[in-house]
Amino acid sequence: MIDQDQDQGHDDQPAPARAREPFDAFFRRERRAVVGLAYALSGSRLACEDLAHEAFVAAYRRWDEIGAYDNPGAWVRRVVANRAVSAIRRRLAEARAIARLGLGRELPPALPGESAELWALVRALPKRQAQAIALRYVEQLTPEEIAGVLGISRDSVYTHLRRAHQALAADLEETP
Amino acid sequence: MTNLTEDRLTRAGHDVRRAVAALPDAAPPHRRRPIGALAAAGAAALVVILALAVPALLRSDPEVVGPAAPPASPAPLSGALVVAADIELGDIAVNSLVDAGDRLVAMAIQRRAPADPVVLSAGPDGREWTRIAESFVENDLGPQAVAGDVHVAIGATGGAGTTVYRSGDRGRSWAPVAIPLPPGHAQRVAQQVFATSDGGFVAAGISTPTTFDDDHQSAVWTSPDGVTWEPELLGSHGPQPVHAEGIAEVDGRVVVFAGGGIPGRVFAYEQQPGGGWSASDLTPVVAGQAGAGELVNLDFIGAAIVDGHLQAWWAFGVMGGGEIVPGAFTVRRPAGNGPWEAKPLTGPVPVALAMLDGEIIGLAPVDPAERYATPSGVLVVGSHAGVAWHELARYDDVWLRHLVVADGGEVVAAGTRLGTGEPGKALVRVLQPTGTVIEMLGEEPGG
């Protein structure tokens, strides 16, 4: 009876202060970007859309509240960023996705080899670093915007991005 | 940072954006056809988009023992539950509501940033609420249980698993408590917590041998005081976790209801008098009610003791012949440890349950398609034997999700007021029954 979405990290948002956008319009505008974030962070063509949809369903359930945030897209991105790096959540989404394959569902195309390898390295980073990198390079967010999504300070974002770059540079130098 | 790294990340980001740009359009989750809603929204959106359209084939089974299901009454009985009081709780959202005997306790989160937890307490009539703790941890606390002065609440999950919080002073101060990993395991997720009749606690959830392991195992943690916890594994479910959905106690023994996976599976794990737990796979019982087909999604509604029988309610879909048919069922284990039985529900499908005068009542959305969304209102529904549900009262101005019946017989529900033009502020509505559930329904039990 109780909503069990425990890892959404939600509601760290300014107080609601504006008229709500219709959920349908919000969904259509944000869906592909959020799926992309899930794709980069989960590495799963199977699970990425389900991870995104889980987040949109969570938002829809509370749209009275979420829709009035200044940036409901940030809320959805935080849910996805947290879920996509959770092994249990990813497995669950993959299981559902597998069941849908027989229904003619279309998956996003596989990434080129070099990109796929790089995202695998990103996913091996500490969680916050991986989330910051995905938000920076998939979503093209500024450090300030990333801070808003993840609910951390801008300085922390800079630190995560710097450390991630250092780790990736070291990894890439080992790759011929 | 090297230019090489920056360039490669930029290209990799571009490749991801190009990949998802190729995806076809998709309908929002709530507008999907049932099969899409099922698969995409997981346990959430699904069941109930067509919940009232339970087909005739699901309505009866002559082999099921128990009272016959009377036809659902379409006529609301105005005034059966009178609104005795509305109490505004402010800019919070209620996560859970429990009856702690001499008081009611609500666990909520602040709507403003930071979204820290808030604990509120009221006398047993639910009319006067006091904030007794707030912003004591940066975490969203949900399921909670209370035994005497001790509270236990489950927080968010991260790292090696769930953080659990305990209060020994009736919810005024809180501290994290370590729930141990089962031996050899690396990650555990507590999903439900329950206060047992002997003053202890049981938490239930999932545990895995490694962080990325495919072996999801149902697990329980038992505690005499909320301080020390003992883990125990209940059963292995492979790559698809079976979630702990509800906990009940009958005849001094705890029963954990669990469900999930594709195809869906339903289990009841029961504490044994001599120690250990038994597992009952209820999937064939439930699936047998639905005819041929697989359970494709599960939504636990609640569990209660009705007429001495342990009973649990589920909503879910049944896949067969290429279609998904939403339905709702109750499973019941007769007193004396008889075999589990299943029966389809008729009438409005509840989302929250409580016992009133020995009968089960519930909250249901006016529009079943809004079960997981933001309902436009709420029904209070009652049922004989938990099978045939009837409308008792209708309130279009509130969205209520949590329900308890206080010792004095008042029905206390928590949720949100609607129609104010703002994201609703938390509201507690106290309802005064004007008669027993049986009188409200106007029928004899089993009639």
Coordinates of C-alpha atoms in Angstrom, one line a residue:
Chain A
M1 CA 0.0 0.0 0.0
I2 CA 3.0 2.2 0.4
D3 CA 4.8 3.5 -2.5
Q4 CA 8.1 1.6 -2.5
D5 CA 10.2 3.8 -4.7
Q6 CA 12.9 4.4 -2.1
D7 CA 15.8 5.5 -4.2
Q8 CA 14.3 8.4 -6.1
G9 CA 16.1 11.1 -4.2
H10 CA 13.1 13.2 -5.0
D11 CA 11.7 16.4 -3.9
D12 CA 14.9 18.3 -3.4
Q13 CA 13.4 21.0 -5.4
P14 CA 12.3 24.6 -4.9
A15 CA 8.9 25.1 -3.6
P16 CA 6.2 24.7 -6.3
A17 CA 5.6 28.1 -7.8
R18 CA 4.3 27.9 -11.3
A19 CA 1.5 26.6 -13.4
R20 CA 1.8 22.9 -14.3
E21 CA 2.6 21.9 -17.8
P22 CA 0.4 19.0 -19.0
F23 CA 2.1 15.7 -18.3
D24 CA 1.7 14.6 -21.9
A25 CA 3.6 17.5 -23.2
F26 CA 6.3 17.1 -20.6
F27 CA 6.7 13.4 -21.4
R28 CA 6.9 14.0 -25.2
R29 CA 9.5 16.7 -24.8
E30 CA 11.7 14.9 -22.3
R31 CA 11.4 11.2 -23.1
R32 CA 14.2 10.7 -25.5
A33 CA 16.7 12.7 -23.5
V34 CA 15.8 10.8 -20.4
V35 CA 16.1 7.5 -22.2
G36 CA 19.5 8.6 -23.4
L37 CA 20.6 9.3 -19.9
A38 CA 19.4 5.8 -18.8
Y39 CA 21.1 4.3 -21.8
A40 CA 24.5 5.8 -21.0
L41 CA 24.3 5.0 -17.3
S42 CA 22.9 1.5 -17.5
G43 CA 24.6 0.4 -20.7
S44 CA 21.5 -1.6 -21.5
R45 CA 19.6 -1.2 -24.7
L46 CA 17.0 -3.5 -23.1
A47 CA 16.5 -1.6 -19.8
C48 CA 17.0 2.0 -20.7
E49 CA 13.5 2.8 -21.9
D50 CA 11.9 0.9 -19.0
L51 CA 14.1 2.8 -16.5
A52 CA 13.0 6.0 -18.1
H53 CA 9.4 5.0 -18.1
E54 CA 9.6 4.0 -14.4
A55 CA 10.7 7.5 -13.7
F56 CA 7.9 9.1 -15.8
V57 CA 5.3 6.9 -14.1
A58 CA 6.6 8.0 -10.8
A59 CA 6.3 11.6 -11.9
Y60 CA 2.9 11.0 -13.3
R61 CA 1.6 9.6 -10.1
R62 CA 2.6 12.8 -8.3
W63 CA 2.2 15.2 -11.1
D64 CA 0.2 17.6 -9.0
E65 CA 3.3 18.1 -7.0
I66 CA 6.2 17.3 -9.4
G67 CA 4.6 19.2 -12.3
A68 CA 4.6 22.4 -10.2
Y69 CA 8.4 22.3 -9.6
D70 CA 10.5 24.8 -11.5
N71 CA 12.2 22.0 -13.3
P72 CA 10.3 18.7 -13.2
G73 CA 12.8 17.3 -15.8
A74 CA 15.5 17.5 -13.2
W75 CA 13.4 15.4 -10.8
V76 CA 12.9 12.7 -13.5
R77 CA 16.6 12.8 -14.4
R78 CA 17.6 12.3 -10.8
V79 CA 15.3 9.3 -10.5
V80 CA 16.8 7.8 -13.6
A81 CA 20.3 8.6 -12.7
N82 CA 19.8 6.8 -9.3
R83 CA 18.0 3.9 -10.7
A84 CA 20.3 3.3 -13.7
V85 CA 23.3 2.8 -11.4
S86 CA 21.4 0.4 -9.2
A87 CA 22.1 -3.2 -10.0
I88 CA 18.8 -4.5 -8.7
R89 CA 16.8 -1.8 -10.5
R90 CA 18.6 -2.4 -13.8
R91 CA 18.0 -6.2 -13.5
L92 CA 14.3 -5.6 -12.9
A93 CA 14.0 -3.3 -15.8
E94 CA 15.8 -5.7 -18.1
A95 CA 13.5 -8.5 -17.0
R96 CA 10.5 -6.4 -18.0
A97 CA 12.1 -5.4 -21.2
I98 CA 12.8 -9.0 -22.2
A99 CA 9.2 -9.8 -21.7
R100 CA 8.3 -7.0 -24.0
L101 CA 10.6 -8.0 -26.9
G102 CA 8.1 -10.4 -28.3
L103 CA 5.6 -7.5 -28.6
G104 CA 7.6 -5.9 -31.4
R105 CA 9.1 -3.2 -29.3
E106 CA 11.9 -1.2 -30.9
L107 CA 15.2 -0.9 -29.1
P108 CA 17.7 2.0 -29.6
P109 CA 20.5 1.0 -31.9
A110 CA 23.8 -0.2 -30.5
L111 CA 26.5 2.4 -29.9
P112 CA 29.6 2.5 -32.1
G113 CA 32.3 0.4 -30.6
E114 CA 34.5 3.3 -29.4
S115 CA 31.6 5.0 -27.6
A116 CA 30.3 1.7 -26.1
E117 CA 33.7 1.1 -24.7
L118 CA 34.0 4.6 -23.3
W119 CA 30.6 4.4 -21.6
A120 CA 31.6 1.1 -20.1
L121 CA 34.6 2.9 -18.5
V122 CA 32.3 5.7 -17.3
R123 CA 30.0 3.1 -15.7
A124 CA 32.9 1.7 -13.8
L125 CA 33.6 5.0 -12.2
P126 CA 32.1 5.9 -8.7
K127 CA 28.4 6.5 -9.0
R128 CA 28.4 10.2 -8.7
Q129 CA 31.2 10.6 -11.2
A130 CA 29.4 8.5 -13.7
Q131 CA 26.2 10.4 -13.2
A132 CA 28.0 13.8 -13.6
I133 CA 29.7 12.6 -16.8
A134 CA 26.4 11.3 -18.3
L135 CA 24.6 14.5 -17.5
R136 CA 27.4 16.6 -18.9
Y137 CA 28.0 14.8 -22.2
V138 CA 24.6 13.2 -23.0
E139 CA 22.4 15.9 -21.6
Q140 CA 24.9 18.7 -22.2
L141 CA 24.1 20.2 -18.9
T142 CA 26.2 22.9 -17.2
P143 CA 27.8 22.1 -13.8
E144 CA 25.1 24.3 -12.2
E145 CA 22.4 22.3 -13.9
I146 CA 24.0 19.0 -12.9
A147 CA 24.2 20.2 -9.3
G148 CA 20.4 20.9 -9.5
V149 CA 19.7 17.4 -10.8
L150 CA 21.8 15.5 -8.4
G151 CA 21.0 17.6 -5.4
I152 CA 24.7 18.4 -4.7
S153 CA 26.8 21.5 -4.7
R154 CA 28.3 23.0 -7.8
D155 CA 31.7 22.6 -6.3
S156 CA 31.0 18.9 -5.8
V157 CA 30.1 18.6 -9.4
Y158 CA 33.3 20.2 -10.5
T159 CA 35.2 17.7 -8.3
H160 CA 33.3 14.7 -9.6
L161 CA 33.9 15.8 -13.2
R162 CA 37.6 16.5 -12.6
R163 CA 38.2 13.1 -11.0
A164 CA 36.2 11.4 -13.6
H165 CA 38.3 13.0 -16.4
Q166 CA 41.5 12.0 -14.6
A167 CA 40.4 8.4 -14.2
L168 CA 39.1 8.2 -17.8
A169 CA 42.3 9.8 -19.2
A170 CA 44.3 7.2 -17.4
D171 CA 42.1 4.4 -18.7
L172 CA 42.2 5.7 -22.2
E173 CA 45.9 5.9 -22.2
E174 CA 46.0 2.3 -21.5
T175 CA 43.9 1.6 -24.5
P176 CA 46.0 1.4 -27.7
Chain B
M1 CA 41.8 16.7 -18.5
T2 CA 43.1 15.8 -21.9
N3 CA 41.7 17.0 -25.2
L4 CA 41.5 13.3 -26.2
T5 CA 39.3 12.5 -23.3
E6 CA 37.1 15.5 -23.8
D7 CA 36.8 14.8 -27.5
R8 CA 35.9 11.2 -27.0
L9 CA 33.3 12.0 -24.3
T10 CA 31.8 14.6 -26.6
R11 CA 31.5 12.0 -29.4
A12 CA 30.2 9.4 -27.0
G13 CA 27.5 11.7 -25.8
H14 CA 26.6 12.6 -29.3
D15 CA 26.3 8.9 -30.2
V16 CA 23.9 8.3 -27.3
R17 CA 21.7 11.2 -28.4
R18 CA 21.7 10.0 -32.0
A19 CA 20.7 6.5 -30.9
V20 CA 17.7 7.6 -28.9
A21 CA 16.6 10.1 -31.5
A22 CA 16.0 7.1 -33.7
L23 CA 13.4 5.7 -31.3
P24 CA 9.8 5.9 -32.5
D25 CA 7.3 8.1 -30.6
A26 CA 5.7 6.5 -27.6
A27 CA 2.6 7.3 -25.7
P28 CA 2.9 8.5 -22.2
P29 CA 2.6 5.7 -19.7
H30 CA -1.0 6.5 -18.6
R31 CA -2.2 6.6 -22.2
R32 CA -0.7 3.3 -23.4
R33 CA -2.7 0.4 -24.4
P34 CA -3.0 -2.1 -21.5
I35 CA -0.2 -4.2 -22.8
G36 CA 2.1 -1.3 -23.1
A37 CA 1.2 0.1 -19.8
L38 CA 1.9 -3.2 -18.2
A39 CA 5.3 -3.7 -19.6
A40 CA 6.5 -0.2 -19.4
A41 CA 5.2 1.0 -16.1
G42 CA 6.0 -2.2 -14.3
A43 CA 4.0 -2.9 -11.3
A44 CA 2.7 0.6 -11.3
A45 CA 0.5 1.7 -14.1
L46 CA -0.9 -1.5 -15.1
V47 CA -3.3 -3.3 -13.3
V48 CA -5.8 -0.9 -13.0
I49 CA -6.2 1.0 -16.2
L50 CA -9.1 -1.3 -16.7
A51 CA -9.5 -2.6 -13.2
L52 CA -13.3 -2.5 -13.2
A53 CA -13.4 -4.4 -16.4
V54 CA -12.8 -7.7 -14.7
P55 CA -14.2 -10.1 -17.2
A56 CA -17.0 -12.5 -16.5
L57 CA -14.6 -15.4 -16.7
L58 CA -12.9 -14.2 -13.6
R59 CA -15.9 -13.8 -11.5
S60 CA -16.7 -17.1 -10.1
D61 CA -15.2 -20.5 -9.4
P62 CA -17.4 -23.1 -7.9
E63 CA -14.4 -24.9 -6.4
V64 CA -13.4 -22.1 -4.1
V65 CA -14.5 -22.6 -0.5
G66 CA -15.8 -19.6 1.3
P67 CA -18.8 -17.2 1.2
A68 CA -20.3 -16.7 -2.1
A69 CA -19.7 -13.3 -3.6
P70 CA -22.8 -11.2 -3.7
P71 CA -23.3 -9.0 -6.7
A72 CA -21.6 -5.6 -6.3
S73 CA -24.1 -2.9 -5.3
P74 CA -23.9 0.1 -7.7
A75 CA -25.8 2.4 -5.4
P76 CA -23.7 4.6 -3.0
L77 CA -25.1 4.9 0.5
S78 CA -24.7 8.6 1.2
G79 CA -24.0 9.4 4.8
A80 CA -22.7 6.0 5.8
L81 CA -19.4 7.7 6.8
V82 CA -19.8 11.3 7.9
V83 CA -16.9 13.7 7.6
A84 CA -16.2 14.6 11.2
A85 CA -13.1 16.7 10.8
D86 CA -10.5 17.8 8.2
I87 CA -7.1 18.6 9.6
E88 CA -4.5 20.4 7.4
L89 CA -1.0 19.2 8.0
G90 CA 0.8 21.8 5.9
D91 CA 3.3 21.6 3.1
I92 CA 4.2 17.9 3.4
A93 CA 3.3 14.6 1.8
V94 CA 2.3 11.7 3.9
N95 CA 4.3 8.5 3.2
S96 CA 2.6 6.2 5.8
L97 CA 0.1 6.2 8.6
V98 CA 0.0 3.7 11.5
D99 CA -2.1 3.1 14.6
A100 CA 0.3 3.0 17.6
G101 CA -2.4 2.1 20.1
D102 CA -2.6 5.3 22.2
R103 CA -1.8 7.5 19.2
L104 CA -1.6 7.7 15.4
V105 CA 1.7 8.3 13.8
A106 CA 2.3 9.7 10.3
M107 CA 5.6 9.6 8.4
A108 CA 5.9 12.4 5.9
I109 CA 8.3 14.3 3.8
Q110 CA 8.5 18.1 3.4
R111 CA 7.5 19.3 0.0
R112 CA 10.1 22.1 0.0
A113 CA 13.8 21.6 -0.3
P114 CA 15.4 19.8 1.4
A115 CA 12.8 17.1 1.3
D116 CA 13.6 15.8 4.8
P117 CA 11.3 13.5 6.7
V118 CA 8.7 14.8 9.2
V119 CA 7.1 12.7 11.9
L120 CA 3.7 13.7 13.2
S121 CA 1.7 12.2 16.0
A122 CA -2.0 12.5 17.0
G123 CA -4.2 11.2 19.7
P124 CA -6.3 8.1 18.8
D125 CA -9.1 10.2 17.4
G126 CA -6.8 11.7 14.8
R127 CA -8.0 15.3 15.4
E128 CA -5.0 17.0 16.8
W129 CA -1.6 16.5 15.1
T130 CA 1.8 17.6 16.3
R131 CA 5.1 17.5 14.5
I132 CA 7.4 15.6 16.8
A133 CA 10.5 15.3 14.6
E134 CA 11.7 16.8 11.4
S135 CA 14.8 17.1 9.3
F136 CA 16.5 14.5 11.4
V137 CA 18.0 12.7 8.5
E138 CA 18.6 13.5 4.8
N139 CA 16.6 10.6 3.6
D140 CA 13.0 9.8 2.5
L141 CA 11.5 7.4 5.0
G142 CA 8.5 5.4 4.0
P143 CA 7.3 2.1 5.5
Q144 CA 7.2 2.3 9.3
A145 CA 6.2 0.2 12.2
V146 CA 5.6 1.0 15.9
A147 CA 5.8 -1.2 19.0
G148 CA 5.2 0.6 22.2
D149 CA 7.6 3.5 22.3
V150 CA 9.9 2.1 19.6
H151 CA 9.6 3.2 16.0
V152 CA 11.4 1.6 13.0
A153 CA 11.3 3.2 9.5
I154 CA 12.8 2.2 6.2
G155 CA 14.8 4.7 4.4
A156 CA 16.3 5.0 0.9
T157 CA 18.5 2.4 -0.6
G158 CA 22.1 2.9 -1.6
G159 CA 25.5 1.3 -1.4
A160 CA 25.2 -2.1 0.2
G161 CA 21.6 -1.7 0.9
T162 CA 18.8 0.0 2.8
T163 CA 19.3 2.3 5.8
V164 CA 16.9 1.6 8.6
Y165 CA 16.1 4.2 11.3
R166 CA 15.0 3.6 14.9
S167 CA 13.5 5.8 17.5
G168 CA 13.2 4.7 21.1
D169 CA 11.3 7.7 22.3
R170 CA 8.0 7.6 20.5
G171 CA 9.4 9.1 17.3
R172 CA 11.1 12.2 18.7
S173 CA 14.7 11.3 17.9
W174 CA 16.0 8.9 15.4
A175 CA 19.3 7.0 14.6
P176 CA 20.4 4.7 11.8
V177 CA 20.5 1.0 12.6
A178 CA 22.6 -1.5 10.8
I179 CA 20.6 -4.4 9.4
P180 CA 23.2 -7.1 8.8
L181 CA 23.8 -8.8 5.5
P182 CA 23.1 -12.5 5.4
P183 CA 26.3 -14.5 5.6
G184 CA 28.2 -14.3 2.3
H185 CA 25.9 -11.7 0.8
A186 CA 26.9 -8.3 -0.5
Q187 CA 23.7 -6.3 -0.9
R188 CA 20.3 -6.2 0.8
V189 CA 17.2 -4.2 0.4
A190 CA 14.6 -4.0 3.1
Q191 CA 11.2 -3.2 1.7
Q192 CA 8.7 -3.7 4.4
V193 CA 8.7 -3.6 8.2
F194 CA 6.2 -4.9 10.7
A195 CA 5.7 -4.7 14.5
T196 CA 4.9 -8.1 15.9
S197 CA 2.5 -8.7 18.8
D198 CA 5.4 -9.5 21.2
G199 CA 6.8 -6.0 20.7
G200 CA 9.5 -7.0 18.2
F201 CA 9.9 -6.2 14.5
V202 CA 10.2 -8.1 11.2
A203 CA 11.7 -6.5 8.1
A204 CA 11.5 -8.2 4.7
G205 CA 13.1 -7.6 1.4
I206 CA 15.7 -8.9 -1.0
S207 CA 19.3 -10.0 -0.6
T208 CA 22.0 -10.9 -3.2
P209 CA 25.3 -12.7 -2.8
T210 CA 27.1 -10.0 -4.8
T211 CA 26.3 -6.5 -5.9
F212 CA 25.8 -7.6 -9.5
D213 CA 24.5 -11.0 -8.8
D214 CA 21.6 -12.6 -10.6
D215 CA 20.5 -14.6 -7.6
H216 CA 17.9 -12.5 -5.9
Q217 CA 16.8 -14.1 -2.6
S218 CA 13.9 -13.2 -0.4
A219 CA 15.1 -12.4 3.1
V220 CA 13.7 -11.4 6.5
W221 CA 15.3 -9.7 9.4
T222 CA 13.9 -10.2 12.9
S223 CA 14.5 -8.0 15.9
P224 CA 13.3 -8.1 19.5
D225 CA 13.8 -4.3 19.9
G226 CA 14.7 -2.7 16.6
V227 CA 18.4 -2.5 17.7
T228 CA 19.7 -5.9 16.9
W229 CA 18.5 -7.7 13.8
E230 CA 19.0 -11.3 12.6
P231 CA 18.9 -12.1 8.9
E232 CA 17.4 -15.2 7.4
L233 CA 17.1 -16.2 3.8
L234 CA 13.7 -17.4 2.6
G235 CA 14.1 -18.5 -1.0
S236 CA 16.0 -17.9 -4.2
H237 CA 14.3 -16.4 -7.2
G238 CA 17.1 -16.1 -9.7
P239 CA 17.5 -13.0 -11.9
Q240 CA 14.0 -11.7 -11.2
P241 CA 13.5 -10.4 -7.7
V242 CA 10.4 -11.2 -5.8
H243 CA 9.6 -8.2 -3.7
A244 CA 8.4 -8.2 -0.1
E245 CA 5.0 -6.5 -0.4
G246 CA 3.3 -6.9 2.9
I247 CA 3.7 -8.5 6.3
A248 CA 0.9 -9.8 8.6
E249 CA 0.7 -11.9 11.8
V250 CA -1.7 -14.7 12.5
D251 CA -1.8 -17.0 15.5
G252 CA 1.5 -15.5 16.7
R253 CA 3.3 -16.3 13.4
V254 CA 4.5 -13.8 10.9
V255 CA 3.6 -14.2 7.3
V256 CA 5.5 -12.3 4.5
F257 CA 3.7 -11.8 1.2
A258 CA 6.0 -11.4 -1.7
G259 CA 5.4 -11.1 -5.4
G260 CA 6.9 -9.9 -8.7
G261 CA 8.9 -11.1 -11.7
I262 CA 7.9 -11.9 -15.3
P263 CA 5.9 -14.1 -15.4
G264 CA 4.6 -12.9 -12.0
R265 CA 4.9 -15.1 -9.0
V266 CA 3.2 -14.9 -5.6
F267 CA 4.6 -16.3 -2.4
A268 CA 3.7 -16.5 1.3
Y269 CA 6.5 -17.1 3.7
E270 CA 5.4 -18.2 7.1
Q271 CA 7.3 -18.2 10.4
Q272 CA 7.3 -21.7 11.9
P273 CA 6.8 -22.4 15.6
G274 CA 10.0 -24.3 16.0
G275 CA 12.1 -21.8 14.0
G276 CA 12.6 -21.2 10.3
W277 CA 10.2 -20.2 7.6
S278 CA 8.0 -22.2 5.2
A279 CA 7.3 -21.1 1.7
S280 CA 4.0 -21.4 -0.1
D281 CA 4.0 -20.7 -3.8
L282 CA 0.6 -19.2 -4.3
T283 CA 1.1 -18.6 -8.0
P284 CA -0.8 -21.7 -9.1
V285 CA -3.7 -20.9 -6.8
V286 CA -4.0 -17.4 -8.1
A287 CA -3.3 -18.3 -11.7
G288 CA -5.9 -21.1 -11.5
Q289 CA -8.5 -18.5 -10.8
A290 CA -7.7 -16.7 -13.9
G291 CA -7.8 -19.6 -16.2
A292 CA -5.0 -20.3 -18.6
G293 CA -2.3 -17.6 -18.8
E294 CA 0.5 -16.0 -16.9
L295 CA 0.5 -13.4 -14.2
V296 CA 2.3 -10.5 -15.8
N297 CA 2.3 -7.9 -13.1
L298 CA 1.4 -7.7 -9.4
D299 CA 0.3 -5.0 -7.1
F300 CA -0.2 -5.8 -3.5
I301 CA -3.2 -4.1 -1.9
G302 CA -2.9 -5.3 1.7
A303 CA -3.4 -8.1 4.2
A304 CA -5.7 -8.6 7.2
I305 CA -7.3 -11.2 9.4
V306 CA -10.9 -11.5 8.5
D307 CA -13.1 -13.9 10.5
G308 CA -10.0 -15.5 11.8
H309 CA -8.7 -16.2 8.3
L310 CA -5.5 -14.6 7.0
Q311 CA -6.4 -12.8 3.8
A312 CA -4.3 -10.8 1.3
W313 CA -5.5 -8.8 -1.7
W314 CA -3.7 -8.3 -5.0
A315 CA -4.4 -6.6 -8.2
F316 CA -2.6 -7.8 -11.3
G317 CA -2.9 -8.7 -15.0
V318 CA -3.3 -12.1 -16.6
M319 CA -1.7 -12.7 -20.0
G320 CA -3.3 -15.3 -22.2
G321 CA -4.1 -15.5 -25.9
G322 CA -2.0 -12.4 -26.6
E323 CA -4.0 -10.1 -24.3
I324 CA -3.6 -8.8 -20.9
V325 CA -6.7 -8.8 -18.7
P326 CA -6.5 -6.8 -15.5
G327 CA -8.0 -8.3 -12.4
A328 CA -8.0 -8.3 -8.7
F329 CA -8.0 -11.3 -6.3
T330 CA -7.9 -12.2 -2.7
V331 CA -6.0 -15.2 -1.4
R332 CA -7.1 -16.7 1.9
R333 CA -5.8 -19.3 4.2
P334 CA -8.5 -20.8 6.3
A335 CA -7.8 -21.1 10.0
G336 CA -6.1 -24.3 10.9
N337 CA -3.5 -24.0 8.2
G338 CA -5.8 -25.2 5.4
P339 CA -4.7 -24.8 1.8
W340 CA -4.7 -21.3 0.3
E341 CA -7.7 -20.3 -1.7
A342 CA -8.1 -17.5 -4.2
K343 CA -11.2 -15.6 -5.2
P344 CA -11.7 -12.7 -7.7
L345 CA -12.8 -9.4 -6.4
T346 CA -15.9 -7.6 -7.6
G347 CA -16.7 -3.9 -7.3
P348 CA -14.2 -1.1 -6.8
V349 CA -10.7 -2.3 -6.2
P350 CA -9.2 -0.7 -3.1
V351 CA -5.7 0.8 -2.7
A352 CA -5.6 0.8 1.1
L353 CA -7.2 -1.3 3.7
A354 CA -8.2 -1.2 7.4
M355 CA -10.5 -3.2 9.7
L356 CA -13.7 -1.7 11.0
D357 CA -16.1 -3.6 13.3
G358 CA -14.4 -6.8 12.2
E359 CA -15.1 -6.1 8.6
I360 CA -12.6 -4.9 6.0
I361 CA -12.9 -1.5 4.5
G362 CA -10.8 0.3 2.0
L363 CA -10.1 3.4 -0.1
A364 CA -10.5 3.2 -3.8
P365 CA -10.2 5.9 -6.5
V366 CA -13.4 7.1 -8.1
D367 CA -11.9 6.4 -11.5
P368 CA -10.0 3.1 -11.5
A369 CA -7.7 4.4 -14.3
E370 CA -6.4 6.9 -11.7
R371 CA -5.3 4.2 -9.3
Y372 CA -1.7 5.2 -9.7
A373 CA -2.1 8.7 -10.8
T374 CA -3.7 11.6 -9.1
P375 CA -7.3 10.6 -8.5
S376 CA -10.1 13.1 -8.7
G377 CA -11.6 11.8 -5.6
V378 CA -11.9 8.7 -3.4
L379 CA -14.5 6.1 -2.5
V380 CA -14.6 4.5 0.9
V381 CA -15.6 0.9 0.2
G382 CA -16.6 -2.0 2.4
S383 CA -16.8 -5.6 1.8
H384 CA -18.2 -8.8 3.2
A385 CA -15.4 -11.3 3.4
G386 CA -13.1 -9.1 1.4
V387 CA -14.5 -10.3 -1.9
A388 CA -17.4 -8.1 -3.1
W389 CA -16.6 -4.5 -2.6
H390 CA -19.3 -1.8 -2.3
E391 CA -19.2 2.0 -2.3
L392 CA -19.9 3.4 1.1
A393 CA -19.1 7.1 0.6
R394 CA -17.6 9.3 -2.1
Y395 CA -15.4 12.4 -1.6
D396 CA -14.5 14.3 -4.7
D397 CA -12.4 16.9 -2.9
V398 CA -9.6 14.7 -1.6
W399 CA -7.1 12.2 -2.7
L400 CA -6.6 9.7 0.2
R401 CA -4.0 7.0 0.2
H402 CA -3.5 6.0 3.8
L403 CA -6.2 4.5 6.1
V404 CA -6.4 3.5 9.8
V405 CA -9.3 2.8 12.1
A406 CA -8.6 4.2 15.5
D407 CA -9.7 2.4 18.7
G408 CA -12.7 4.6 19.1
G409 CA -14.0 3.5 15.7
E410 CA -13.2 6.7 13.8
V411 CA -11.9 6.1 10.3
V412 CA -8.8 8.3 9.8
A413 CA -7.5 8.8 6.3
A414 CA -4.5 10.8 5.1
G415 CA -3.8 12.3 1.7
T416 CA -4.2 15.6 -0.1
R417 CA -6.9 18.1 -0.6
L418 CA -7.8 18.6 -4.3
G419 CA -9.2 21.5 -6.3
T420 CA -7.3 24.3 -4.5
G421 CA -5.2 25.2 -7.5
E422 CA -2.0 24.3 -5.7
P423 CA -0.2 21.1 -5.3
G424 CA -2.3 19.7 -2.5
K425 CA -1.3 20.2 1.0
A426 CA -1.5 17.2 3.3
L427 CA -4.8 16.5 4.9
V428 CA -6.2 14.1 7.4
R429 CA -9.9 13.4 7.2
V430 CA -11.7 11.9 10.1
L431 CA -14.8 9.9 9.2
Q432 CA -17.5 8.9 11.7
P433 CA -19.3 5.7 10.8
T434 CA -23.1 6.0 11.2
G435 CA -23.4 2.2 11.6
T436 CA -21.5 -1.0 11.2
V437 CA -20.1 -2.0 7.8
I438 CA -22.8 -4.6 7.6
E439 CA -25.5 -2.1 8.2
M440 CA -23.9 0.2 5.7
L441 CA -23.8 -2.5 3.1
G442 CA -27.3 -3.6 3.9
E443 CA -26.6 -7.2 3.5
E444 CA -25.8 -10.1 5.8
P445 CA -22.3 -11.6 5.6
G446 CA -22.1 -14.1 2.8
G447 CA -25.5 -13.0 1.6

